[in-house]
C-alpha cells in the first residue's frame, strides 16, 4: 500500500471513492455543525483565544493559558470520531477503546512512541480539545445570539488499568454539544478525511463544501477576504493563504469530483452541486444501525481508515 502522503495514495483513494458510495463503503461519518462553517487552528497559536468568521457567524475557541489551543489534524479527527459515535448510537457516553493504541488504530492513525511519536502528540491535542470552550455567535443588525459548549465535562484519557488485563477510557459529551450533534450533525465520507489526515486545511475545505452545496440553489461568489476570515490562520499575506487554499481545493476535487467550482482573482465561484453524502443516504444508514446492543456502534478497520459497523 502506498504511503499516506504520496500522490499514489491520493489517486488510489480517489478511485475507491468514485467507484463506491460512502454507504456501500460503510464510511459515512458526521461532523459537528461548527466544523462545516469555520476552520479550527491548523498550526500552533500564540494566545489562548482563537476566532474565525463566516458571514454573520463567529467561532471562538478559548483555552487555559497553561494548556493551549488545539491545532492540526488530530483534533479534527477526534471531533469527527466523537460526533459519528454520538450520532450513530444516540448516546452521549463514548468509550474510547481498551488502549490509546487501539483508539488511534480505530481512526487510521499509526501509533508510535517516544517524545516525537504520534501517541504523545495525539494525547496532547486531545487534552487541548477537551480543555477549550467553544462559543458559536450569530449576530446581525437586529439580533445577537451565543451558544456556549464544551466537548465534554467528564473524561478519562489515561487508559488506566482497571485490572491487570483490562483498560478503560471514556468520556461523556457535554449536553449542549450532544444536543447540537443530534440535531445538526453533517454527514461526510470518512475516506476523504483519512486521505487528508496530513492536510488539515483540506479537511476543513471538504467539510465546508459538502455542507455548503446542500444549501445552495444558485451560483455564489465567495471572496478571498471572506475565505481568509473563515479559514485563514497564521498567514501573514493573503497570497500565501490563497495558494494553500487552492492546493486544498485541488486535493478535494480529486476526492469529491461532483464539487463544481472555479477560482478567480476575486475569489471562488461555487456552482450548485450534490452534497458528497446525500441526506437520504445518511438517513438510510441511521435506520439500519441497531442501537439496542449496549448502545454502541464502534468503527471497525477496513484498510487503514475507520468505518462503522451496521
mmCIF file of C-alpha atoms in Angstrom, residues 39 45 233 235 253:
data_model
loop_
_atom_site.group_PDB
_atom_site.id
_atom_site.type_symbol
_atom_site.label_atom_id
_atom_site.label_comp_id
_atom_site.label_asym_id
_atom_site.label_seq_id
_atom_site.Cartn_x
_atom_site.Cartn_y
_atom_site.Cartn_z
ATOM 1 C CA UNK A 39 -11.825 26.353 10.413
ATOM 2 C CA UNK A 45 -1.401 29.517 18.224
ATOM 3 C CA UNK A 233 -4.806 31.411 10.323
ATOM 4 C CA UNK A 235 -0.866 33.508 7.138
ATOM 5 C CA UNK A 253 -11.536 17.971 -6.342
#
